[in-house]
PDB file of C-alpha atoms in Angstrom:
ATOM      1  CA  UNK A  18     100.792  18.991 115.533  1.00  0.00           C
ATOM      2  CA  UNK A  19      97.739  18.389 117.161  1.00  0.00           C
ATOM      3  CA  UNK A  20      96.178  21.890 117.045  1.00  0.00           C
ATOM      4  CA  UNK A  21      92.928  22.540 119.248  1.00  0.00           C
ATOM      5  CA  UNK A  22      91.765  19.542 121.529  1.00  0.00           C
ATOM      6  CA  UNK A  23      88.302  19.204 122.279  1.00  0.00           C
ATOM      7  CA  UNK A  24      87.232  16.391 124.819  1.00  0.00           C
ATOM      8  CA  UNK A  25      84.720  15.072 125.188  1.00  0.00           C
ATOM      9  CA  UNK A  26      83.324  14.746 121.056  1.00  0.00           C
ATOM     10  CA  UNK A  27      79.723  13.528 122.691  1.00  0.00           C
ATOM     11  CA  UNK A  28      77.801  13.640 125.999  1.00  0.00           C
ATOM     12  CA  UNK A  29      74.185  13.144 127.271  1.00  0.00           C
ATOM     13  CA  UNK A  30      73.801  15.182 130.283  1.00  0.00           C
ATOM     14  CA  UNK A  31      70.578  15.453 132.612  1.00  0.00           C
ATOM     15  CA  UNK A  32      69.132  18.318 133.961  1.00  0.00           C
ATOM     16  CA  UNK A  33      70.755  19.645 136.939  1.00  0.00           C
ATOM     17  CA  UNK A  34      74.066  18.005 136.293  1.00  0.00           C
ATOM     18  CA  UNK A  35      77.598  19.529 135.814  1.00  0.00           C
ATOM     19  CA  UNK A  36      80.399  18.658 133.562  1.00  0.00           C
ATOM     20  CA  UNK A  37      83.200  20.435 132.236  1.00  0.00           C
ATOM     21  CA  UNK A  38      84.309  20.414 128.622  1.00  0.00           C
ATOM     22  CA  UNK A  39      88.316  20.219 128.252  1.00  0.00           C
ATOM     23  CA  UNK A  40      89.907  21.928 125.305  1.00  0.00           C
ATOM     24  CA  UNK A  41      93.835  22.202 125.524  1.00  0.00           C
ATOM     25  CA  UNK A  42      96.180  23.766 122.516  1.00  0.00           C
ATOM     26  CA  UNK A  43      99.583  23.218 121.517  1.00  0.00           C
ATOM     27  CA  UNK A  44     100.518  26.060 119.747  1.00  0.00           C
ATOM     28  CA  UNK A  45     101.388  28.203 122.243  1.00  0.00           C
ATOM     29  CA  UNK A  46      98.341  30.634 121.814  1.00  0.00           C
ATOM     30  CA  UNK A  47      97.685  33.147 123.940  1.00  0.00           C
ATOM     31  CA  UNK A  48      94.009  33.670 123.277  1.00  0.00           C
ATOM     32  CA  UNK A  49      91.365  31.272 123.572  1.00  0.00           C
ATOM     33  CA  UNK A  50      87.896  31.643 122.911  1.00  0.00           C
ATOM     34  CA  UNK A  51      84.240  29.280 123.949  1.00  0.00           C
ATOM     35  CA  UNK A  52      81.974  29.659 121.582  1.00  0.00           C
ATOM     36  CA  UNK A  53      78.062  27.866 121.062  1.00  0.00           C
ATOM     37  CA  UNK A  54      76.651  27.103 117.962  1.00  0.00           C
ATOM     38  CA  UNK A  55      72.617  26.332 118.288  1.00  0.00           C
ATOM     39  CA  UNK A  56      70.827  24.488 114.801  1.00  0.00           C
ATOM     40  CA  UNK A  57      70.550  27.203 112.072  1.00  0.00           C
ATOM     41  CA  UNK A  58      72.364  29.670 113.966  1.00  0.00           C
ATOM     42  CA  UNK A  59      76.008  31.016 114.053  1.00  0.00           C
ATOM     43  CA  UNK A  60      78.506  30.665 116.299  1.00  0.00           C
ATOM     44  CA  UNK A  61      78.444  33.094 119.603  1.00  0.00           C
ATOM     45  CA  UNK A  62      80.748  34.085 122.063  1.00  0.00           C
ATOM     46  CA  UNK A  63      80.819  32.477 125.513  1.00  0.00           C
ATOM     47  CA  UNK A  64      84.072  33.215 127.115  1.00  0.00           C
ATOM     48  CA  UNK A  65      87.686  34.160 125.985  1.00  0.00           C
ATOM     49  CA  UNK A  66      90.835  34.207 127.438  1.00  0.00           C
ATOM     50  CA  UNK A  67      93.795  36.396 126.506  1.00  0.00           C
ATOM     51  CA  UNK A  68      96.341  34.236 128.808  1.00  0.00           C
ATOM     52  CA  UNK A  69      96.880  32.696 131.569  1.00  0.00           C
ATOM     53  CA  UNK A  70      94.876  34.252 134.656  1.00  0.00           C
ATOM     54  CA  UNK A  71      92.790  36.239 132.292  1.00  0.00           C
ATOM     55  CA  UNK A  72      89.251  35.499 131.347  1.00  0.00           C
ATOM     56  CA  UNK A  73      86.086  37.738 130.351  1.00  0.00           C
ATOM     57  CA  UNK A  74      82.694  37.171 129.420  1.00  0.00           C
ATOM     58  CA  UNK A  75      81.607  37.164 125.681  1.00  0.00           C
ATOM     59  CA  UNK A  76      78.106  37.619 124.308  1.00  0.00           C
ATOM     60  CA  UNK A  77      76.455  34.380 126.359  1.00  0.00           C
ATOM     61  CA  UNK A  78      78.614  33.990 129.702  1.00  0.00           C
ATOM     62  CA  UNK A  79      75.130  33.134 131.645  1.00  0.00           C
ATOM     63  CA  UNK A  80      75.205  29.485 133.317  1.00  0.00           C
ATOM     64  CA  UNK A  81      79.237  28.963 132.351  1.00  0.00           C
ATOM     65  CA  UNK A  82      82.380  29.574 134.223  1.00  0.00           C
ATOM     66  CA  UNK A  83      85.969  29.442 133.084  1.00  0.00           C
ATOM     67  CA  UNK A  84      89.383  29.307 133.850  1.00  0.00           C
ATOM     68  CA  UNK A  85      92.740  30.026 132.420  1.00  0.00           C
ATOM     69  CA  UNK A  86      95.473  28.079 134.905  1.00  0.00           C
ATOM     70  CA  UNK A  87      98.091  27.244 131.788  1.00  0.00           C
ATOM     71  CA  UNK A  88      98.416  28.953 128.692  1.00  0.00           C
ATOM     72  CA  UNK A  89      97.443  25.165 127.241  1.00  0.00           C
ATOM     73  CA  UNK A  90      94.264  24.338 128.803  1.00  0.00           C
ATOM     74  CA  UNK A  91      90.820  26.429 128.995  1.00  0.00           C
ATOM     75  CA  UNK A  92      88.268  24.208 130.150  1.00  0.00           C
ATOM     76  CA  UNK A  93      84.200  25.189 130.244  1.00  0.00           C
ATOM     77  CA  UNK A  94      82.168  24.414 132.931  1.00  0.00           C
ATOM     78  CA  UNK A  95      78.503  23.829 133.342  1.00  0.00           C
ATOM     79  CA  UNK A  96      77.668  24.133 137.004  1.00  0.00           C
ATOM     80  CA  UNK A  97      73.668  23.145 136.340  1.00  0.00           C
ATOM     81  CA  UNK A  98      72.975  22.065 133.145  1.00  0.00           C
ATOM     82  CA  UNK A  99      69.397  22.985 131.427  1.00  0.00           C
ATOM     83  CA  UNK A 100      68.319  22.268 128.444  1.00  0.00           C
ATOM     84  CA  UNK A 101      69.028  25.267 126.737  1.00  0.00           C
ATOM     85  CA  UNK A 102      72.501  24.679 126.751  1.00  0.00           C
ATOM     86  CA  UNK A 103      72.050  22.020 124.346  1.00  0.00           C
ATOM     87  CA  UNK A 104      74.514  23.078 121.717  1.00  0.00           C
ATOM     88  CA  UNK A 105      77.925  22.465 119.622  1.00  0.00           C
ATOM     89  CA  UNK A 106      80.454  23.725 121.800  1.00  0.00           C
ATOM     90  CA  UNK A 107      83.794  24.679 120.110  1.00  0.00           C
ATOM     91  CA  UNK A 108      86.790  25.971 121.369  1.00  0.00           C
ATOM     92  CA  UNK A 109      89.152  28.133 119.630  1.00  0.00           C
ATOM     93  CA  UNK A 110      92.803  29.831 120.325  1.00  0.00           C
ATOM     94  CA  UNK A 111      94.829  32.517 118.536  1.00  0.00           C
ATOM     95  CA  UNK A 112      98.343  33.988 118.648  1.00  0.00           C
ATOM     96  CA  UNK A 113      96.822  37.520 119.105  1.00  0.00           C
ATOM     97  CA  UNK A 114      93.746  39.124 119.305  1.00  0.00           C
ATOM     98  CA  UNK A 115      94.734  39.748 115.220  1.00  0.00           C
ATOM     99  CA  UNK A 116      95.711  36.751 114.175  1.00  0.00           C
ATOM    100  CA  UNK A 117      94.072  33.777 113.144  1.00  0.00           C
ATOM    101  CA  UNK A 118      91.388  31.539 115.208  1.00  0.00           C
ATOM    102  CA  UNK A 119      92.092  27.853 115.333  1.00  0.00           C
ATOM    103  CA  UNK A 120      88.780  25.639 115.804  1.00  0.00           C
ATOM    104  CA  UNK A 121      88.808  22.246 117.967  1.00  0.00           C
ATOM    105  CA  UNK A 122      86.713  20.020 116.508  1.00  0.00           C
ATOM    106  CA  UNK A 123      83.521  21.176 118.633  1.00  0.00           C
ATOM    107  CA  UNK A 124      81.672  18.739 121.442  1.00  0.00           C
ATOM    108  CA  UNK A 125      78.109  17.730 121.449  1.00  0.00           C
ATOM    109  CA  UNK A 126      76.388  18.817 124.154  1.00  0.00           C
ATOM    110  CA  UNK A 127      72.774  17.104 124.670  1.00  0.00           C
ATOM    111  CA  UNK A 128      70.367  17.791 128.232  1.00  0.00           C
ATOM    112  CA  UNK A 129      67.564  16.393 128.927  1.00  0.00           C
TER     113      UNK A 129
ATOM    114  CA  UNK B  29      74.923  46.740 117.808  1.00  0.00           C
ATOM    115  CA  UNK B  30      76.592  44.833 114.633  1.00  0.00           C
ATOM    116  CA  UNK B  31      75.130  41.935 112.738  1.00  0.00           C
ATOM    117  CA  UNK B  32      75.618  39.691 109.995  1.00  0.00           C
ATOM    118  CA  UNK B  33      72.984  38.405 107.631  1.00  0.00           C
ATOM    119  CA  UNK B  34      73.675  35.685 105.357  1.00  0.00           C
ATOM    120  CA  UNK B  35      70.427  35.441 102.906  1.00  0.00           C
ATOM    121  CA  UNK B  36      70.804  32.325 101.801  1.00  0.00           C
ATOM    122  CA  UNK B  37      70.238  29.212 104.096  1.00  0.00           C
ATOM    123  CA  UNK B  38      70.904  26.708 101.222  1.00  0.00           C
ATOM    124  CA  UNK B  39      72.375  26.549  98.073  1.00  0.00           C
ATOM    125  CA  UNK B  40      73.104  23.999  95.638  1.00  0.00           C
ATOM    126  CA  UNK B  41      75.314  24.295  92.520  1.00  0.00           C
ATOM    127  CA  UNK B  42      76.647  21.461  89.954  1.00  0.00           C
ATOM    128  CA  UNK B  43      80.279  20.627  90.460  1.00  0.00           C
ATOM    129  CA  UNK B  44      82.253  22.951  87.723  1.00  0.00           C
ATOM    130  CA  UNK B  45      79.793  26.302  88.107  1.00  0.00           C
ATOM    131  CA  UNK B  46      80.437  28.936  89.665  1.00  0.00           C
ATOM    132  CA  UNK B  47      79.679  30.288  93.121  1.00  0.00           C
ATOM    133  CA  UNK B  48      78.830  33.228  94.913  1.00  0.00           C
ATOM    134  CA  UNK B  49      77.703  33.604  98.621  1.00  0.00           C
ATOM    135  CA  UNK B  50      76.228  36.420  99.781  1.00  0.00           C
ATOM    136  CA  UNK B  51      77.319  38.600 103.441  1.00  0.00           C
ATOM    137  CA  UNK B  52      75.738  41.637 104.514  1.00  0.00           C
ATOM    138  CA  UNK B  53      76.623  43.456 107.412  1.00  0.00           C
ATOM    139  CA  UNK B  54      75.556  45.985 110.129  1.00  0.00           C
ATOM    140  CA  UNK B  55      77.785  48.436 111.437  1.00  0.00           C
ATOM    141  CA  UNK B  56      78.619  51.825 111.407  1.00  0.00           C
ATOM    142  CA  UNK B  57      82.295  51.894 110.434  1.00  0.00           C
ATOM    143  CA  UNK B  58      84.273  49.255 108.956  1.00  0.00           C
ATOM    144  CA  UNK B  59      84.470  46.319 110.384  1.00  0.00           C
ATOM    145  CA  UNK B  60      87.225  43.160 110.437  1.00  0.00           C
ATOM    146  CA  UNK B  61      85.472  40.605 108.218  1.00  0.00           C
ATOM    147  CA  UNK B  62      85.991  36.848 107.547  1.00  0.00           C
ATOM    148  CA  UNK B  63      84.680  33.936 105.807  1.00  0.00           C
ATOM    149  CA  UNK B  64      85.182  30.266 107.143  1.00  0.00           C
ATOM    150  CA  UNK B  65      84.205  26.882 106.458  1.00  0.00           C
ATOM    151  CA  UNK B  66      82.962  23.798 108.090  1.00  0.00           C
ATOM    152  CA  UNK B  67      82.689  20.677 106.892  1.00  0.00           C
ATOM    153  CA  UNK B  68      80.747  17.880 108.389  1.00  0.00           C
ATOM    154  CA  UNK B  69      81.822  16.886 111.928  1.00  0.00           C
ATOM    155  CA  UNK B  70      84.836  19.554 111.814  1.00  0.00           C
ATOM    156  CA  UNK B  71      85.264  22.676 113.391  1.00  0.00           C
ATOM    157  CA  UNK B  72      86.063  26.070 111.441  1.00  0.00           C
ATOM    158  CA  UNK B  73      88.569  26.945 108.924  1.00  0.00           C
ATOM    159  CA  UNK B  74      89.201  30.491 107.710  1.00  0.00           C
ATOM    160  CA  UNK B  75      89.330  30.629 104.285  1.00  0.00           C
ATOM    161  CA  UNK B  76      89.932  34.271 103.641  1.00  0.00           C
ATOM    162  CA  UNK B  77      89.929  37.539 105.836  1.00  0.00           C
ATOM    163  CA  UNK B  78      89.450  41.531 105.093  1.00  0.00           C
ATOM    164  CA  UNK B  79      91.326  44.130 107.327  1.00  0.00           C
ATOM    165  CA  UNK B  80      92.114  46.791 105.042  1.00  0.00           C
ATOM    166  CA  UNK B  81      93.540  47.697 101.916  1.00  0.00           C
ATOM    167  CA  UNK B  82      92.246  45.753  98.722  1.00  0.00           C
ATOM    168  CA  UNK B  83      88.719  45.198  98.511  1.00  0.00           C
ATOM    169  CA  UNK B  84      89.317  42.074  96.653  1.00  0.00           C
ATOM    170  CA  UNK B  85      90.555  39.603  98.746  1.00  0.00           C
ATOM    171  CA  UNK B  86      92.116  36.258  97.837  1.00  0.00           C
ATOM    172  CA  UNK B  87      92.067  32.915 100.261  1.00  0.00           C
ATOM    173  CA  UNK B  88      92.251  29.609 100.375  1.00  0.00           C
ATOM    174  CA  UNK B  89      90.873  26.552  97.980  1.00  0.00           C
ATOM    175  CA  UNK B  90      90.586  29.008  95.508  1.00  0.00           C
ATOM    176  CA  UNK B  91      87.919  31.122  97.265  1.00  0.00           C
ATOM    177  CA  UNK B  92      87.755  35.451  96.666  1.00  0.00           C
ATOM    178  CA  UNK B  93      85.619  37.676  98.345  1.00  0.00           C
ATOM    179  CA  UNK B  94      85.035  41.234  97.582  1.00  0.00           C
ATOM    180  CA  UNK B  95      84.055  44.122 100.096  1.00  0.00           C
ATOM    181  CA  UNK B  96      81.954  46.809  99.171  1.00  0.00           C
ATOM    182  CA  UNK B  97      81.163  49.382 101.363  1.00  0.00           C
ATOM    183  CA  UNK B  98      78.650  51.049  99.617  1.00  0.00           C
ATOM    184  CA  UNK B  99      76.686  47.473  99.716  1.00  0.00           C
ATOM    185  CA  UNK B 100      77.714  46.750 103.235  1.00  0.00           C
ATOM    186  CA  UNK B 101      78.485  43.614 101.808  1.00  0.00           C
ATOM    187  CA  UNK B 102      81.781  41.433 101.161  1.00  0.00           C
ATOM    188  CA  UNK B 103      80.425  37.688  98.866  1.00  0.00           C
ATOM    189  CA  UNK B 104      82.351  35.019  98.742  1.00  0.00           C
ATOM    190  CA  UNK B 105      83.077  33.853  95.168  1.00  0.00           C
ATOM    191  CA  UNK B 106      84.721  30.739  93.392  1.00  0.00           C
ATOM    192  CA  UNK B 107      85.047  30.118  89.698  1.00  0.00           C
ATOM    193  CA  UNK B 108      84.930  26.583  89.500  1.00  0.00           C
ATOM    194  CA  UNK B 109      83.106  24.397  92.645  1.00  0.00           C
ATOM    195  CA  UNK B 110      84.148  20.635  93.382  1.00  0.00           C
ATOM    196  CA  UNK B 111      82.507  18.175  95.004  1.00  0.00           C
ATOM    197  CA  UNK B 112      84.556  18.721  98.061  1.00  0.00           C
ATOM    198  CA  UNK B 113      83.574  22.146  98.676  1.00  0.00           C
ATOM    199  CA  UNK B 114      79.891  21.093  99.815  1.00  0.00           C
ATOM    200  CA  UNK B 115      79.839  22.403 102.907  1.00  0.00           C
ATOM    201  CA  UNK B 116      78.382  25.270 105.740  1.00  0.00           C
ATOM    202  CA  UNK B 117      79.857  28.910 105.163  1.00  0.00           C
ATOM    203  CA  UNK B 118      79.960  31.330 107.846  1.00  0.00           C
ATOM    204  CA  UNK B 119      80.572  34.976 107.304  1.00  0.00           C
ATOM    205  CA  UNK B 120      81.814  36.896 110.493  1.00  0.00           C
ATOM    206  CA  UNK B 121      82.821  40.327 111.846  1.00  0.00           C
ATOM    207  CA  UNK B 122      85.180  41.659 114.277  1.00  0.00           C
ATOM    208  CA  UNK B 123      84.375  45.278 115.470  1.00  0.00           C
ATOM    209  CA  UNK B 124      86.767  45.668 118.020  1.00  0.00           C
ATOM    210  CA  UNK B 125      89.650  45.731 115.585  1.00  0.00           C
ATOM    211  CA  UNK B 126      91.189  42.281 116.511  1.00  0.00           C
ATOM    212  CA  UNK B 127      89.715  38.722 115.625  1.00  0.00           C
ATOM    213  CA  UNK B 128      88.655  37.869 119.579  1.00  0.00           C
ATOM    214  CA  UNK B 129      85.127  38.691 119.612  1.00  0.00           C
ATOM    215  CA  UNK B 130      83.279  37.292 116.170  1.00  0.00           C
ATOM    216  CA  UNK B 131      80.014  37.920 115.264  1.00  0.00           C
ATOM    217  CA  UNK B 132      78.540  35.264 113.237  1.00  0.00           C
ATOM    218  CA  UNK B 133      76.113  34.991 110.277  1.00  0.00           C
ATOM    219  CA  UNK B 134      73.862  31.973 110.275  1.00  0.00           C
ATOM    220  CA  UNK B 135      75.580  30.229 107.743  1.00  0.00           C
ATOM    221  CA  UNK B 136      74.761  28.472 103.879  1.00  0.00           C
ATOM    222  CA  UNK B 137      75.127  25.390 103.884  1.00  0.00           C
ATOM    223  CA  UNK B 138      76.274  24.641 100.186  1.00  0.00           C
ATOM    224  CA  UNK B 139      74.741  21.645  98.312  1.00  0.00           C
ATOM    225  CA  UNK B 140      77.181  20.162  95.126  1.00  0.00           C
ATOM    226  CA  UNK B 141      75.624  18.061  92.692  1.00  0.00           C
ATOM    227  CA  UNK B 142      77.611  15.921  90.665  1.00  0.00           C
TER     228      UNK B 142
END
């Protein structure tokens, strides 16, 4: 059982690029959350999904964009990467909205 | 709007004490709270969560935490640490009563000395 897949684990991006982080989950989950974790700091909300077709924005939406075509997959995308969104990136899925979140294993986001 | 403070950024114990990490929170009801664990290069595992009920709450690894309203506060507690327990500890919230939108603490990132 694989869990929560988180691809890529590492990536140097430059200013200005794009790239979109791929998380997929094979529990059947209907949520699935984005969430950033800066140095020192705790995790925050990006984006979640409650199922397929169904996104909203968390508490740091600004420069990402989602979607939520399969209950599976809920990849992240950076449209123009800036060096703030340097960060741990880990994606997460739940049952319900009361259950328990599963963590991927979080990728490395570098811009400069 | 709600918050979580976690006092302590570090803390190192010897392998075989005891433990006890502190959580405060800010809200004006009672909130959904959680603790969870990451180890180097992993992503998060719950170890225990509060919804209601009990105020002592048992998890996993042999972890407790206990929630006291009066303290706004619910520490995470073990009797015995191991080695393999070294680690960062997050405490979070949920306000909206489901798990879907955590707040985070900034973590303690827990030191064990051999």
């Amino acid at each position: 059982n694989a869990g929560v897949t988180q691809t890529p684990k590492f990536r140097i991006l430059k200013i200005g690029q794009s790239m979109t982080l791929q998380c997929a989950q094979d529990m059947n989950h209907n949520y699935m959350y984005w969430y950033r974790q800066d140095p020192g700091m705790g995790l925050k909300l990006i984006y979640y999904s409650v199922g397929a077709g169904i996104t909203d924005k968390g508490e740091v939406p600004n420069g990402y964009n989602v979607s939520r075509s399969t209950t599976e997959d809920f990849p992240l995308r950076l449209e123009l990467a800036a060096p703030s969104q340097t960060s741990v990136y880990f994606c997460a899925s739940s049952y319900s909205g009361a259950t328990e979140a599963f963590f991927g294993q979080g990728t490395r986001l570098t811009v400069v | 709007a709600q918050s979580v403070t976690q006092p302590d950024i570090h803390i190192t114990v010897s392998e075989g004490a005891s433990l006890e990490l502190r959580c405060n929170y800010s809200y004006g009801a009672t909130p959904y709270l959680f603790w969870y664990v990451q180890s180097p290069g992993q992503g998060l595992q719950l170890l225990l969560k509060y919804f209601s009920g009990d105020t002592l709450v048992q998890g996993i690894k042999g972890f407790e935490a206990e929630f006291k309203r009066s303290q706004s506060s619910f520490n995470l507690r073990k009797p015995s640490v191991h080695w393999s327990d070294a680690a960062e500890y997050f405490c979070a919230l949920d306000i909206t009563g489901t798990a879907s939108k955590l707040t985070f603490g900034t973590g303690t990132r827990l030191q064990v000395t051999l």
